[in-house]
CSV table of C-alpha atoms and ligand atoms in Angstrom, one decimal:
chain,number,residue,atom,x,y,z
J,1,UNK,CA,23.5,0.2,8.6
J,2,UNK,CA,26.9,-1.1,9.8
J,3,UNK,CA,28.9,-3.6,7.8
J,4,UNK,CA,26.2,-6.2,7.4
J,5,UNK,CA,23.8,-6.3,4.6
J,6,UNK,CA,20.1,-6.3,3.7
J,7,UNK,CA,18.3,-9.5,2.6
J,8,UNK,CA,14.9,-9.9,1.0
J,9,UNK,CA,13.1,-13.0,2.2
J,10,UNK,CA,10.4,-13.7,-0.4
J,11,UNK,CA,7.6,-16.1,0.1
J,12,UNK,CA,4.9,-16.4,-2.7
J,13,UNK,CA,3.0,-19.4,-4.0
J,14,UNK,CA,5.0,-19.0,-7.1
J,15,UNK,CA,8.7,-18.1,-7.4
J,16,UNK,CA,8.5,-16.4,-10.7
J,17,UNK,CA,5.2,-14.5,-10.3
J,18,UNK,CA,4.3,-10.9,-9.7
J,19,UNK,CA,5.9,-10.5,-6.3
J,20,UNK,CA,9.2,-11.6,-7.9
J,21,UNK,CA,8.9,-8.8,-10.5
J,22,UNK,CA,8.7,-6.2,-7.6
J,23,UNK,CA,11.5,-8.0,-5.8
J,24,UNK,CA,13.6,-8.1,-9.0
J,25,UNK,CA,13.2,-4.3,-9.5
J,26,UNK,CA,14.5,-3.8,-5.9
J,27,UNK,CA,17.4,-6.2,-6.4
J,28,UNK,CA,18.4,-4.4,-9.6
J,29,UNK,CA,18.5,-1.1,-7.9
J,30,UNK,CA,20.2,-2.0,-4.6
J,31,UNK,CA,22.9,-4.3,-3.3
J,32,UNK,CA,20.4,-6.4,-1.3
J,33,UNK,CA,20.5,-10.2,-1.4
J,34,UNK,CA,17.6,-12.5,-2.0
J,35,UNK,CA,16.5,-15.7,-0.2
J,36,UNK,CA,13.4,-17.1,-2.0
J,37,UNK,CA,11.8,-19.4,0.5
J,38,UNK,CA,8.9,-20.2,-2.0
J,39,UNK,CA,10.7,-23.3,-3.2
J,40,UNK,CA,12.3,-24.3,0.1
J,41,UNK,CA,11.1,-27.0,2.4
J,42,UNK,CA,9.7,-25.1,5.4
J,43,UNK,CA,7.2,-27.1,7.4
J,44,UNK,CA,4.5,-25.7,9.7
J,45,UNK,CA,5.3,-25.0,13.3
J,46,UNK,CA,5.0,-28.3,15.2
J,47,UNK,CA,4.9,-28.6,19.0
J,48,UNK,CA,7.0,-31.7,18.8
J,49,UNK,CA,9.5,-30.0,16.5
J,50,UNK,CA,9.0,-32.6,13.8
J,51,UNK,CA,10.2,-30.2,11.1
J,52,UNK,CA,13.4,-29.3,12.9
J,53,UNK,CA,15.6,-30.7,10.1
J,54,UNK,CA,14.0,-28.8,7.2
J,55,UNK,CA,15.3,-25.7,5.6
J,56,UNK,CA,14.1,-23.2,8.2
J,57,UNK,CA,16.9,-23.2,10.8
J,58,UNK,CA,19.8,-22.9,8.3
J,59,UNK,CA,18.1,-19.9,6.7
J,60,UNK,CA,17.6,-18.3,10.1
J,61,UNK,CA,21.3,-19.0,11.0
J,62,UNK,CA,22.4,-17.4,7.7
J,63,UNK,CA,20.3,-14.3,8.4
J,64,UNK,CA,21.6,-14.1,12.0
J,65,UNK,CA,25.2,-14.1,10.8
J,66,UNK,CA,25.1,-12.0,7.7
J,67,UNK,CA,22.3,-9.5,7.7
J,68,UNK,CA,21.2,-6.5,9.7
J,69,UNK,CA,18.0,-5.7,7.8
J,70,UNK,CA,15.4,-8.2,6.6
J,71,UNK,CA,12.8,-7.3,4.1
J,72,UNK,CA,9.9,-9.7,4.0
J,73,UNK,CA,8.4,-9.8,0.5
J,74,UNK,CA,5.0,-11.3,0.1
J,75,UNK,CA,2.0,-11.2,-2.2
J,76,UNK,CA,-1.3,-10.1,-0.5
J,77,UNK,CA,-3.6,-13.1,-0.3
J,78,UNK,CA,-6.9,-12.4,1.3
J,79,UNK,CA,-5.7,-9.2,2.8
J,80,UNK,CA,-2.7,-10.6,4.7
J,81,UNK,CA,0.7,-12.2,4.1
J,82,UNK,CA,0.9,-15.4,1.9
J,83,UNK,CA,0.5,-18.8,3.5
J,84,UNK,CA,4.2,-19.7,2.9
J,85,UNK,CA,5.2,-16.4,4.6
J,86,UNK,CA,2.9,-17.2,7.5
J,87,UNK,CA,4.4,-20.7,7.8
J,88,UNK,CA,7.8,-19.0,8.1
J,89,UNK,CA,6.5,-16.6,10.7
J,90,UNK,CA,5.0,-19.4,12.8
J,91,UNK,CA,8.4,-21.1,12.7
J,92,UNK,CA,10.1,-18.0,14.2
J,93,UNK,CA,8.7,-19.5,17.5
J,94,UNK,CA,11.6,-22.0,17.2
J,95,UNK,CA,14.0,-19.2,17.8
J,96,UNK,CA,12.5,-18.8,21.3
J,97,UNK,CA,12.6,-22.5,22.1
J,98,UNK,CA,15.0,-25.0,20.4
J,99,UNK,CA,17.2,-22.3,18.8
J,100,UNK,CA,17.4,-19.5,21.3
J,101,UNK,CA,21.1,-19.0,20.3
J,102,UNK,CA,20.0,-17.9,16.8
J,103,UNK,CA,17.0,-15.9,18.2
J,104,UNK,CA,19.4,-13.8,20.3
J,105,UNK,CA,21.3,-12.9,17.2
J,106,UNK,CA,18.1,-11.6,15.5
J,107,UNK,CA,17.5,-9.1,18.3
J,108,UNK,CA,18.3,-5.5,17.2
J,109,UNK,CA,17.9,-6.3,13.5
J,110,UNK,CA,15.4,-4.3,11.4
J,111,UNK,CA,12.4,-5.7,9.6
J,112,UNK,CA,10.7,-4.1,6.6
J,113,UNK,CA,7.9,-5.2,4.4
J,114,UNK,CA,7.5,-5.4,0.6
J,115,UNK,CA,4.0,-6.4,-0.6
J,116,UNK,CA,2.5,-7.0,-4.0
J,117,UNK,CA,-1.3,-7.1,-4.7
J,118,UNK,CA,-3.9,-6.7,-7.3
J,119,UNK,CA,-5.1,-3.5,-5.5
J,120,UNK,CA,-3.0,-0.4,-5.2
J,121,UNK,CA,-3.2,-0.5,-1.4
J,122,UNK,CA,-3.2,-2.8,1.6
J,123,UNK,CA,-6.1,-2.7,4.1
J,124,UNK,CA,-5.5,-1.6,7.7
J,125,UNK,CA,-4.1,-4.5,9.6
J,126,UNK,CA,-2.0,-6.0,6.8
J,127,UNK,CA,1.2,-4.7,8.5
J,128,UNK,CA,0.1,-5.6,12.0
J,129,UNK,CA,1.6,-9.1,12.2
J,130,UNK,CA,4.9,-7.8,10.9
J,131,UNK,CA,5.1,-4.8,13.3
J,132,UNK,CA,4.0,-6.8,16.4
J,133,UNK,CA,6.3,-9.7,15.6
J,134,UNK,CA,9.2,-7.3,15.2
J,135,UNK,CA,8.4,-5.9,18.6
J,136,UNK,CA,8.0,-9.4,20.2
J,137,UNK,CA,11.4,-10.4,18.7
J,138,UNK,CA,13.1,-7.2,20.0
J,139,UNK,CA,13.7,-6.1,16.4
J,140,UNK,CA,13.2,-2.7,14.9
J,141,UNK,CA,10.4,-2.1,12.4
J,142,UNK,CA,11.8,-0.3,9.4
J,143,UNK,CA,9.5,0.7,6.6
J,144,UNK,CA,7.2,-0.8,3.9
J,145,UNK,CA,6.2,-0.5,0.3
J,146,UNK,CA,3.3,-1.9,-1.6
J,147,UNK,CA,3.3,-2.5,-5.3
J,148,UNK,CA,1.3,-4.0,-8.1
J,149,UNK,CA,1.9,-5.2,-11.7
J,150,UNK,CA,0.3,-3.9,-14.8
J,151,UNK,CA,0.6,-5.7,-18.2
J,152,UNK,CA,3.3,-8.0,-16.7
J,153,UNK,CA,5.5,-5.1,-15.8
J,154,UNK,CA,6.3,-2.9,-12.8
J,155,UNK,CA,4.5,0.4,-13.6
J,156,UNK,CA,6.4,3.7,-13.3
J,157,UNK,CA,4.3,4.7,-10.3
J,158,UNK,CA,5.5,1.6,-8.5
J,159,UNK,CA,9.1,2.1,-9.5
J,160,UNK,CA,9.0,5.5,-7.9
J,161,UNK,CA,7.6,4.0,-4.7
J,162,UNK,CA,10.2,1.2,-4.7
J,163,UNK,CA,13.0,3.7,-5.2
J,164,UNK,CA,11.8,5.6,-2.2
J,165,UNK,CA,11.7,2.4,-0.3
J,166,UNK,CA,15.2,1.4,-1.2
J,167,UNK,CA,16.5,4.9,-0.1
J,168,UNK,CA,14.7,4.5,3.2
J,169,UNK,CA,16.2,1.0,3.8
J,170,UNK,CA,19.6,2.4,3.0
J,171,UNK,CA,19.4,5.5,5.2
H,201,FMN,C1,-5.5,-16.6,-3.0
H,201,FMN,C2,-5.3,-15.2,-3.5
H,201,FMN,C3,-5.8,-14.2,-2.8
H,201,FMN,C4,-5.6,-12.8,-3.1
H,201,FMN,N1,-6.1,-11.8,-2.3
H,201,FMN,C5,-5.8,-10.5,-2.6
H,201,FMN,C6,-6.1,-9.5,-1.8
H,201,FMN,O1,-6.7,-9.7,-0.7
H,201,FMN,N2,-5.8,-8.2,-2.1
H,201,FMN,C7,-5.2,-7.9,-3.3
H,201,FMN,O2,-4.9,-6.8,-3.6
H,201,FMN,N3,-4.8,-8.9,-4.2
H,201,FMN,C8,-5.1,-10.2,-3.9
H,201,FMN,N4,-4.7,-11.2,-4.7
H,201,FMN,C9,-4.0,-10.9,-5.9
H,201,FMN,C10,-2.5,-11.1,-5.7
H,201,FMN,O3,-2.0,-10.4,-4.6
H,201,FMN,C11,-1.7,-10.4,-6.9
H,201,FMN,O4,-2.1,-11.0,-8.1
H,201,FMN,C12,-0.2,-10.6,-6.7
H,201,FMN,O5,0.4,-9.7,-7.6
H,201,FMN,C13,0.2,-12.0,-6.9
H,201,FMN,O6,1.6,-12.2,-6.7
H,201,FMN,P1,2.3,-13.6,-7.0
H,201,FMN,O7,2.3,-13.8,-8.4
H,201,FMN,O8,3.7,-13.5,-6.3
H,201,FMN,O9,1.4,-14.6,-6.3
H,201,FMN,C14,-4.9,-12.6,-4.4
H,201,FMN,C15,-4.5,-13.6,-5.1
H,201,FMN,C16,-4.6,-14.9,-4.7
H,201,FMN,C17,-4.1,-16.0,-5.6
Protein backbone atom coordinates (compact mmCIF):
# COMPACT_ATOMS: atom_id res chain seq x y z
CA UNK A 1 0.00 0.00 0.00
CA UNK A 2 3.02 2.38 -0.24
CA UNK A 3 4.05 4.52 2.69
CA UNK A 4 0.73 6.13 3.35
CA UNK A 5 -1.79 4.74 5.72
CA UNK A 6 -5.37 3.60 5.94
CA UNK A 7 -8.04 5.69 7.61
CA UNK A 8 -11.51 4.74 8.74
CA UNK A 9 -14.01 7.55 8.17
CA UNK A 10 -16.99 6.75 10.39
CA UNK A 11 -20.39 8.44 10.24
CA UNK A 12 -23.18 7.23 12.50
CA UNK A 13 -26.00 9.05 14.25
CA UNK A 14 -24.16 8.22 17.48
CA UNK A 15 -20.42 8.21 18.04
CA UNK A 16 -20.38 5.47 20.67
CA UNK A 17 -22.93 3.09 19.20
CA UNK A 18 -22.77 -0.27 17.50
CA UNK A 19 -20.89 0.83 14.38
CA UNK A 20 -18.20 2.15 16.72
CA UNK A 21 -17.89 -1.30 18.31
CA UNK A 22 -17.19 -2.80 14.89
CA UNK A 23 -14.78 0.05 14.12
CA UNK A 24 -13.00 -0.38 17.48
CA UNK A 25 -12.40 -4.06 16.80
CA UNK A 26 -10.81 -3.16 13.45
CA UNK A 27 -8.71 -0.40 15.06
CA UNK A 28 -7.48 -2.76 17.78
CA UNK A 29 -6.35 -5.27 15.17
CA UNK A 30 -4.75 -2.95 12.63
CA UNK A 31 -2.68 0.21 12.41
CA UNK A 32 -5.53 2.14 10.78
CA UNK A 33 -6.44 5.64 11.95
CA UNK A 34 -9.94 6.91 12.69
CA UNK A 35 -11.73 10.08 11.69
CA UNK A 36 -15.16 10.07 13.33
CA UNK A 37 -17.23 12.58 11.44
CA UNK A 38 -20.35 11.87 13.51
CA UNK A 39 -19.60 14.76 15.85
CA UNK A 40 -18.13 17.09 13.22
CA UNK A 41 -19.79 20.04 11.62
CA UNK A 42 -20.38 18.90 8.06
CA UNK A 43 -23.24 20.74 6.37
CA UNK A 44 -25.24 19.55 3.41
CA UNK A 45 -24.03 20.21 -0.09
CA UNK A 46 -25.07 23.73 -1.05
CA UNK A 47 -24.99 25.15 -4.58
CA UNK A 48 -23.79 28.48 -3.20
CA UNK A 49 -21.15 26.75 -1.06
CA UNK A 50 -22.58 28.27 2.10
CA UNK A 51 -20.96 25.51 4.16
CA UNK A 52 -17.47 25.99 2.72
CA UNK A 53 -15.94 26.92 6.08
CA UNK A 54 -17.17 23.93 8.04
CA UNK A 55 -15.15 20.80 8.91
CA UNK A 56 -15.45 19.09 5.52
CA UNK A 57 -12.55 20.56 3.55
CA UNK A 58 -9.91 20.21 6.31
CA UNK A 59 -10.86 16.53 6.69
CA UNK A 60 -10.57 15.96 2.94
CA UNK A 61 -7.24 17.77 2.84
CA UNK A 62 -5.93 15.60 5.69
CA UNK A 63 -7.03 12.46 3.83
CA UNK A 64 -5.50 13.74 0.58
CA UNK A 65 -2.09 14.19 2.20
CA UNK A 66 -1.89 11.29 4.61
CA UNK A 67 -3.85 8.28 3.45
CA UNK A 68 -3.98 5.87 0.50
CA UNK A 69 -6.93 3.79 1.62
CA UNK A 70 -10.20 5.15 2.99
CA UNK A 71 -12.62 2.83 4.74
CA UNK A 72 -16.08 4.35 5.04
CA UNK A 73 -17.79 2.92 8.14
CA UNK A 74 -21.54 3.40 8.44
CA UNK A 75 -24.56 1.84 10.08
CA UNK A 76 -27.24 0.60 7.69
CA UNK A 77 -30.24 2.89 8.00
CA UNK A 78 -33.15 1.93 5.76
CA UNK A 79 -30.98 -0.29 3.58
CA UNK A 80 -28.39 2.35 2.72
CA UNK A 81 -25.62 4.46 4.27
CA UNK A 82 -26.47 6.72 7.22
CA UNK A 83 -27.60 10.29 6.61
CA UNK A 84 -24.36 11.77 8.04
CA UNK A 85 -22.39 9.57 5.65
CA UNK A 86 -24.61 10.65 2.74
CA UNK A 87 -24.08 14.29 3.67
CA UNK A 88 -20.32 13.65 3.51
CA UNK A 89 -20.68 11.94 0.12
CA UNK A 90 -22.76 14.81 -1.27
CA UNK A 91 -20.04 17.23 -0.21
CA UNK A 92 -17.45 15.25 -2.22
CA UNK A 93 -18.88 17.28 -5.10
CA UNK A 94 -16.90 20.22 -3.67
CA UNK A 95 -13.75 18.34 -4.69
CA UNK A 96 -14.83 18.74 -8.34
CA UNK A 97 -15.70 22.43 -8.04
CA UNK A 98 -14.22 24.72 -5.38
CA UNK A 99 -11.46 22.35 -4.25
CA UNK A 100 -10.25 20.55 -7.38
CA UNK A 101 -6.71 20.67 -5.97
CA UNK A 102 -7.76 18.33 -3.17
CA UNK A 103 -9.92 16.23 -5.50
CA UNK A 104 -6.93 15.53 -7.75
CA UNK A 105 -5.08 14.10 -4.76
CA UNK A 106 -7.92 11.69 -4.00
CA UNK A 107 -7.51 10.10 -7.44
CA UNK A 108 -5.92 6.66 -7.30
CA UNK A 109 -6.73 6.11 -3.65
CA UNK A 110 -8.74 3.06 -2.62
CA UNK A 111 -12.18 3.07 -1.03
CA UNK A 112 -13.54 0.23 1.10
CA UNK A 113 -16.72 -0.12 3.14
CA UNK A 114 -17.46 -1.30 6.65
CA UNK A 115 -21.13 -1.56 7.57
CA UNK A 116 -23.06 -2.43 10.70
CA UNK A 117 -26.71 -3.45 10.78
CA UNK A 118 -29.28 -5.33 12.74
CA UNK A 119 -29.43 -7.91 9.94
CA UNK A 120 -26.53 -10.17 9.08
CA UNK A 121 -26.48 -8.99 5.48
CA UNK A 122 -26.94 -5.89 3.37
CA UNK A 123 -29.43 -5.86 0.49
CA UNK A 124 -28.35 -5.63 -3.16
CA UNK A 125 -27.67 -2.02 -3.89
CA UNK A 126 -26.20 -1.05 -0.52
CA UNK A 127 -22.71 -0.93 -1.99
CA UNK A 128 -23.70 0.72 -5.25
CA UNK A 129 -23.25 4.34 -4.17
CA UNK A 130 -19.77 3.54 -2.83
CA UNK A 131 -18.62 1.63 -5.90
CA UNK A 132 -20.01 4.13 -8.39
CA UNK A 133 -18.67 7.11 -6.45
CA UNK A 134 -15.23 5.49 -6.35
CA UNK A 135 -15.41 5.08 -10.12
CA UNK A 136 -16.56 8.68 -10.64
CA UNK A 137 -13.74 9.94 -8.45
CA UNK A 138 -11.14 7.81 -10.29
CA UNK A 139 -10.54 5.88 -7.11
CA UNK A 140 -10.19 2.12 -6.78
CA UNK A 141 -12.84 0.12 -5.00
CA UNK A 142 -11.24 -2.18 -2.45
CA UNK A 143 -13.40 -4.48 -0.39
CA UNK A 144 -16.19 -4.53 2.17
CA UNK A 145 -17.33 -6.20 5.37
CA UNK A 146 -20.67 -6.19 7.11
CA UNK A 147 -21.06 -6.84 10.82
CA UNK A 148 -23.63 -6.76 13.59
CA UNK A 149 -23.66 -6.62 17.35
CA UNK A 150 -25.08 -9.22 19.75
CA UNK A 151 -25.52 -8.51 23.48
CA UNK A 152 -23.50 -5.30 23.10
CA UNK A 153 -20.53 -7.22 21.75
CA UNK A 154 -18.91 -8.07 18.44
CA UNK A 155 -19.79 -11.76 17.99
CA UNK A 156 -17.06 -14.27 17.07
CA UNK A 157 -18.48 -14.75 13.58
CA UNK A 158 -18.15 -11.02 12.94
CA UNK A 159 -14.64 -10.93 14.40
CA UNK A 160 -13.68 -13.55 11.83
CA UNK A 161 -15.19 -11.50 9.00
CA UNK A 162 -13.42 -8.39 10.23
CA UNK A 163 -10.05 -10.15 10.46
CA UNK A 164 -10.49 -11.23 6.84
CA UNK A 165 -11.37 -7.65 5.92
CA UNK A 166 -8.28 -6.26 7.66
CA UNK A 167 -6.07 -8.78 5.82
CA UNK A 168 -7.58 -7.77 2.48
CA UNK A 169 -7.11 -4.08 3.15
CA UNK A 170 -3.49 -4.72 4.13
CA UNK A 171 -2.72 -6.94 1.11
C1 LIG B 1 -33.24 4.76 11.27
C2 LIG B 1 -32.74 3.35 11.36
C3 LIG B 1 -32.88 2.52 10.26
C4 LIG B 1 -32.36 1.24 10.28
N1 LIG B 1 -32.45 0.46 9.16
C5 LIG B 1 -31.83 -0.76 9.13
C6 LIG B 1 -31.80 -1.55 7.93
O1 LIG B 1 -32.31 -1.16 6.90
N2 LIG B 1 -31.15 -2.74 7.98
C7 LIG B 1 -30.55 -3.22 9.12
O2 LIG B 1 -29.99 -4.32 9.10
N3 LIG B 1 -30.57 -2.50 10.27
C8 LIG B 1 -31.18 -1.28 10.29
N4 LIG B 1 -31.17 -0.52 11.45
C9 LIG B 1 -30.47 -1.03 12.63
C10 LIG B 1 -29.05 -0.47 12.72
O3 LIG B 1 -28.37 -0.56 11.49
C11 LIG B 1 -28.23 -1.23 13.74
O4 LIG B 1 -28.87 -1.19 14.99
C12 LIG B 1 -26.81 -0.67 13.85
O5 LIG B 1 -26.03 -1.57 14.59
C13 LIG B 1 -26.81 0.72 14.51
O6 LIG B 1 -25.51 1.25 14.56
P1 LIG B 1 -25.26 2.63 15.33
O7 LIG B 1 -25.37 2.34 16.79
O8 LIG B 1 -23.88 3.07 14.93
O9 LIG B 1 -26.32 3.59 14.85
C14 LIG B 1 -31.71 0.76 11.45
C15 LIG B 1 -31.61 1.61 12.57
C16 LIG B 1 -32.10 2.88 12.54
C17 LIG B 1 -31.94 3.79 13.73
